[in-house]
Structure formats: C-alpha cells, structure tokens
Amino acid sequence: MNNHVQFPKGFRWGTATAAHQVEGNNINSDFWVLEHLPETIFVEPSGDAIDHYHRYAEDVAMLAELGFNHYRLSIEWARIEPEEGRFSPAVLDHYRRMLETCHQHSLKPVVTYHHFTSPRWLIGQGGWGKMETAEKFARYCTKATQHLGDLIEVACTLNEVNIPRMAALLWLSAGSGGPDRGKFMAQAAQAFHTTPERFAPFMFAGTPQGRNVILAAHHQSKAAIKAERPNLPVGLTIAMQDMQAVSGGEAVRDQMRQELQDVYLQAAREDDFVGIQTYSRERFGPDGRLDPEEGVELTQMGYEFWPEAIGATLRRARDVAGVPLIVTENGIGAEDDSRRLEYYQRALQSVAGCLRDGLDVRGYFAWSAFDNYEWMLGYRPTFGLIAVDRETQKRIVKPSARWLGAVARANGF
Ligand code: BGC
C-alpha cells in the first residue's frame, strides 16, 4: 500500500452535532417560535428531532464503537437560561451527565456554546443587533463553564460567526429567500414584539452592527471561559468556502473574501485555534457570485460537490489567522452514501496534503454524526454518517460511518 496516509499522533477524530438539530423540543429557543409561524420559511418544525436529548447515551456509545475519539456537540443556551438570569441546574446537570458519558466512552468533548439558536427572551431585547448581548452571552458562558468546564476538552464560543453576514450579502441578496420572506420577517418581528429592522436572531444579524456584536460576544465569552479554566483551548468557528474567481472576477472575489472571511480570521489571531467549516466552493465573476459550473455534480443542498475545498480553506485560514486549525465541520448532504464516502476520501486527501505542507491541523470533525434537522430545509437533506428513522428513532449506521470510524481508529487510511 504505497498510498497510505498517516495522520500525526494525537490527531482528533470526531463527528459533530448541534443541540437544536438533534435534541428535540427546544421550545424556549427563538427558532422554535420561527418554525411555528403561519408564514414560516421553515419547511417543517424541528419537533422531536432525533431525541438526542434522551438518547445521548446510546448515541455516544455508537460513535465510540465506530472508532472516533472526540465528539463535538453544542449546549443549548435557551435550555440553560430559559428566563433571563435564571439558570437551570437540572439542565446543567443533564449536560454534565452527557459529557461524563462521553468520557466513559473515551470520546473527548468539544463543546460549542452557541450554535445558531438563542433564548427567546434575548431576541425580544434586540438579540444579536445589540451590544449588551455580548455581555449576556459571556455571563451564560461563565455559568456553563463553572458547571461543565472540567469535562470539556476544547471550547468553541460561537458557531460560524460569519454566517449572518454571508447570508445577508451572498444568499439573500440573490433573492433566495423567496417571495414570502418579507411577510415572514414582519410576522417574526411581531412575535418577538420588535420591528423587522430590529429583529436580530443570530442568523438574521447580517449588518455590520451584527458582526460587531458577534465578535464582541466571542471576545468576552472567551475571557469568561478562560477566567474559569485558563488552560482550556478556546476558539470560534467560521463557515469557509473556497472562494474562486473566474477571469475578471478577482476584485469581487477579493472583496467578498475580505468581508466574509478575512475579518473573522483576523479576529481569531489571538485565539488558541480556529475552527474551519467547509462544504464547497463559491465562484465569482465581475458581476458577483456565479451559479454552479455546468457539469459539476450538485449535492442535496444545491451547491457543488467539491471536497477539495477543505484544503484550500485551511490554507487560507493559515495565511490569515496563523493559529492552529481544527476542521470542526466538513461533510455532504447526500442520499447516496457512496457519494459521501467519496467526499470524505477526497477531503481527507486534501487535509493530508495540508499536513504534508506543514499546516498545523489538529483534528477533523465530520458533519454530521446523524441525519438531522437542517434548519429551514427541515429533515430532507441527509448529512449523517448514521441515519435515523424518526418514527421509531432507530439509528442505522451507514457504510461511510464505518469507513471514517476505521480511519479514525487507524489514524490514517
Ligand atoms: C452548520 C450546521 C449545518 C451544516 C450543513 C453548517 O453551516 O454549522 O448547523 O447543518 O452547515 O448545512
């Protein structure tokens, strides 16, 4: 086997999930409200999700059994602090049991403190459009770290700090929100007793002010976590596409990359690491973002099957942030599991190329452990290594899970 790829000793191998996408019945969160509006843009509500809240022990055992040595999960602010200033010891204990279960199975926990969802009460107060939110987020991080910190291996403050800005500049400007978006926004704002201009759940906080609040929240929460556990590695995660330019599109691409990636990578320069989350590439021409290239396979998400994007984005992050890197998400929404397998094989070759070139990549987390709730798109996209029958909640391991688990166990392939 002359093509064998060996990863560095201690390389972290894991899968990732986010609380709202797997736990079920996250009723005190902003998303729960949005999913149930008459004019909702969500294709279906999250409901029971995959009931990970109750089935985590079985799930964690399954991931360990497959061969992984880490698990990236998120804790839910809306559950831990369902009313402002009232923290739930029962929920904190729940997460403590969950993290203990990970350790019992030798899965080291990477914990994300915020993965898109926020408590309802926060949005009523102006959410991610108001600077006070940074402090409130840090206060929650202090509480959570006091209760759980000794069990956490790596901490991510906020997931994909750049996604609100990306949604505002790339996706919504292209009209992808659909014709009912205005109605939805008006109704949603009303549900939180605010105006559409001031309505700012995390994903909708796409203004420069939203960006400033989110980065302030990162800095303050990092300080809060470090105050409790100085040695815990803390970082943020960024949604990264391999931003390519066709001839003449270089200036547009550079400007987008500056605004949507570099600003955030620069904000991570003092951090212990930066989490890179990559799925595909994005092409730009002189007039802006381009549609997928003709002839290139598409994933269930409508973007290109482009596993090599991970290598390009790791290199970009190394150049701009200059801190250790962890691939905190990488994966594909595909019905045909053999496409997932090829995606992971090629993506890992790409990561291996980075390692050969001396990049400090410390881990790889597949998105996702399970088929789960893909936000506005509901349960249709299937990113999981493990399928879930949502009637019976039975878990079904896919071949790609066995392959990736074996890679993790062997620390190479
Ligand atoms: C997010 C996940 C999401 C995944 C696949 C990432 O942007 O962190 O929550 O499910 O992409 O679309």
PDB file of N, CA, C and O and ligand atoms in Angstrom, residues 18 21 72 115-116 159-160 163 239 277 279 301 303 329 367 372-375 383, ligand 1:
ATOM      1  N   ALA A  18     -25.308  19.688  16.547  1.00  0.00           N
ATOM      2  CA  ALA A  18     -25.694  20.927  17.233  1.00  0.00           C
ATOM      3  C   ALA A  18     -27.002  20.653  17.963  1.00  0.00           C
ATOM      4  O   ALA A  18     -27.886  19.978  17.417  1.00  0.00           O
ATOM      5  N   GLN A  21     -30.474  20.854  16.359  1.00  0.00           N
ATOM      6  CA  GLN A  21     -30.672  19.975  15.203  1.00  0.00           C
ATOM      7  C   GLN A  21     -30.911  18.524  15.590  1.00  0.00           C
ATOM      8  O   GLN A  21     -31.374  17.738  14.769  1.00  0.00           O
ATOM      9  N   ARG A  72     -17.977  16.490  18.904  1.00  0.00           N
ATOM     10  CA  ARG A  72     -18.300  17.914  19.021  1.00  0.00           C
ATOM     11  C   ARG A  72     -19.812  18.062  19.141  1.00  0.00           C
ATOM     12  O   ARG A  72     -20.557  17.638  18.253  1.00  0.00           O
ATOM     13  N   HIS A 115     -24.742  27.517  18.935  1.00  0.00           N
ATOM     14  CA  HIS A 115     -24.821  27.038  17.549  1.00  0.00           C
ATOM     15  C   HIS A 115     -26.160  27.507  16.968  1.00  0.00           C
ATOM     16  O   HIS A 115     -27.145  26.768  16.960  1.00  0.00           O
ATOM     17  N   PHE A 116     -26.191  28.745  16.582  1.00  0.00           N
ATOM     18  CA  PHE A 116     -27.312  29.409  15.890  1.00  0.00           C
ATOM     19  C   PHE A 116     -28.521  29.778  16.761  1.00  0.00           C
ATOM     20  O   PHE A 116     -29.095  30.840  16.589  1.00  0.00           O
ATOM     21  N   ASN A 159     -20.670  29.306  16.849  1.00  0.00           N
ATOM     22  CA  ASN A 159     -20.554  28.579  15.591  1.00  0.00           C
ATOM     23  C   ASN A 159     -20.761  29.502  14.393  1.00  0.00           C
ATOM     24  O   ASN A 159     -21.763  30.206  14.310  1.00  0.00           O
ATOM     25  N   GLU A 160     -19.814  29.477  13.481  1.00  0.00           N
ATOM     26  CA  GLU A 160     -19.917  30.214  12.220  1.00  0.00           C
ATOM     27  C   GLU A 160     -20.290  31.684  12.419  1.00  0.00           C
ATOM     28  O   GLU A 160     -21.356  32.153  12.016  1.00  0.00           O
ATOM     29  N   ILE A 163     -21.685  33.630   9.423  1.00  0.00           N
ATOM     30  CA  ILE A 163     -22.801  33.180   8.582  1.00  0.00           C
ATOM     31  C   ILE A 163     -23.906  34.235   8.442  1.00  0.00           C
ATOM     32  O   ILE A 163     -24.503  34.348   7.360  1.00  0.00           O
ATOM     33  N   ALA A 239     -17.578  29.612   8.800  1.00  0.00           N
ATOM     34  CA  ALA A 239     -18.049  28.949   7.577  1.00  0.00           C
ATOM     35  C   ALA A 239     -17.155  29.420   6.441  1.00  0.00           C
ATOM     36  O   ALA A 239     -17.079  30.617   6.161  1.00  0.00           O
ATOM     37  N   GLN A 277     -14.999  25.320   8.891  1.00  0.00           N
ATOM     38  CA  GLN A 277     -16.181  24.554   8.497  1.00  0.00           C
ATOM     39  C   GLN A 277     -16.430  24.788   7.011  1.00  0.00           C
ATOM     40  O   GLN A 277     -16.814  25.876   6.597  1.00  0.00           O
ATOM     41  N   TYR A 279     -17.759  23.232   3.122  1.00  0.00           N
ATOM     42  CA  TYR A 279     -18.591  22.266   2.407  1.00  0.00           C
ATOM     43  C   TYR A 279     -18.349  22.272   0.910  1.00  0.00           C
ATOM     44  O   TYR A 279     -18.465  21.249   0.253  1.00  0.00           O
ATOM     45  N   MET A 301     -27.851  20.060  -1.238  1.00  0.00           N
ATOM     46  CA  MET A 301     -28.015  21.459  -0.865  1.00  0.00           C
ATOM     47  C   MET A 301     -28.041  22.382  -2.076  1.00  0.00           C
ATOM     48  O   MET A 301     -28.227  23.595  -1.937  1.00  0.00           O
ATOM     49  N   TYR A 303     -25.484  23.128  -3.917  1.00  0.00           N
ATOM     50  CA  TYR A 303     -24.149  23.627  -4.247  1.00  0.00           C
ATOM     51  C   TYR A 303     -23.279  22.470  -4.739  1.00  0.00           C
ATOM     52  O   TYR A 303     -23.662  21.310  -4.700  1.00  0.00           O
ATOM     53  N   GLU A 329     -16.104  21.194  11.070  1.00  0.00           N
ATOM     54  CA  GLU A 329     -17.196  20.603  10.265  1.00  0.00           C
ATOM     55  C   GLU A 329     -16.716  20.424   8.841  1.00  0.00           C
ATOM     56  O   GLU A 329     -16.082  21.318   8.269  1.00  0.00           O
ATOM     57  N   TRP A 367     -19.327  16.514   9.666  1.00  0.00           N
ATOM     58  CA  TRP A 367     -20.722  16.922   9.824  1.00  0.00           C
ATOM     59  C   TRP A 367     -21.540  16.047   8.898  1.00  0.00           C
ATOM     60  O   TRP A 367     -21.395  16.167   7.702  1.00  0.00           O
ATOM     61  N   ASN A 372     -30.112  14.907  10.487  1.00  0.00           N
ATOM     62  CA  ASN A 372     -30.722  15.770  11.496  1.00  0.00           C
ATOM     63  C   ASN A 372     -31.498  16.909  10.862  1.00  0.00           C
ATOM     64  O   ASN A 372     -31.688  16.948   9.648  1.00  0.00           O
ATOM     65  N   TYR A 373     -31.897  17.854  11.689  1.00  0.00           N
ATOM     66  CA  TYR A 373     -32.745  18.971  11.261  1.00  0.00           C
ATOM     67  C   TYR A 373     -31.889  20.042  10.602  1.00  0.00           C
ATOM     68  O   TYR A 373     -31.130  20.743  11.277  1.00  0.00           O
ATOM     69  N   GLU A 374     -32.021  20.159   9.291  1.00  0.00           N
ATOM     70  CA  GLU A 374     -31.186  21.097   8.541  1.00  0.00           C
ATOM     71  C   GLU A 374     -31.892  22.467   8.439  1.00  0.00           C
ATOM     72  O   GLU A 374     -32.204  22.953   7.359  1.00  0.00           O
ATOM     73  N   TRP A 375     -32.191  23.037   9.608  1.00  0.00           N
ATOM     74  CA  TRP A 375     -32.720  24.396   9.687  1.00  0.00           C
ATOM     75  C   TRP A 375     -33.914  24.616   8.747  1.00  0.00           C
ATOM     76  O   TRP A 375     -34.831  23.820   8.746  1.00  0.00           O
ATOM     77  N   PHE A 383     -27.136  14.681   6.013  1.00  0.00           N
ATOM     78  CA  PHE A 383     -25.690  14.846   6.188  1.00  0.00           C
ATOM     79  C   PHE A 383     -25.099  13.729   7.060  1.00  0.00           C
ATOM     80  O   PHE A 383     -23.903  13.711   7.294  1.00  0.00           O
TER      81      PHE A 383
HETATM   82  C1  BGC B   1     -23.805  24.466  10.223  1.00  0.00           C
HETATM   83  C2  BGC B   1     -24.670  23.269  10.504  1.00  0.00           C
HETATM   84  C3  BGC B   1     -25.377  22.832   9.236  1.00  0.00           C
HETATM   85  C4  BGC B   1     -24.325  22.462   8.217  1.00  0.00           C
HETATM   86  C5  BGC B   1     -24.844  21.872   6.920  1.00  0.00           C
HETATM   87  C6  BGC B   1     -23.110  24.434   8.895  1.00  0.00           C
HETATM   88  O1  BGC B   1     -23.247  25.686   8.313  1.00  0.00           O
HETATM   89  O2  BGC B   1     -22.925  24.700  11.287  1.00  0.00           O
HETATM   90  O3  BGC B   1     -25.553  23.584  11.528  1.00  0.00           O
HETATM   91  O4  BGC B   1     -26.267  21.786   9.468  1.00  0.00           O
HETATM   92  O5  BGC B   1     -23.565  23.597   7.910  1.00  0.00           O
HETATM   93  O6  BGC B   1     -25.533  22.789   6.150  1.00  0.00           O
END
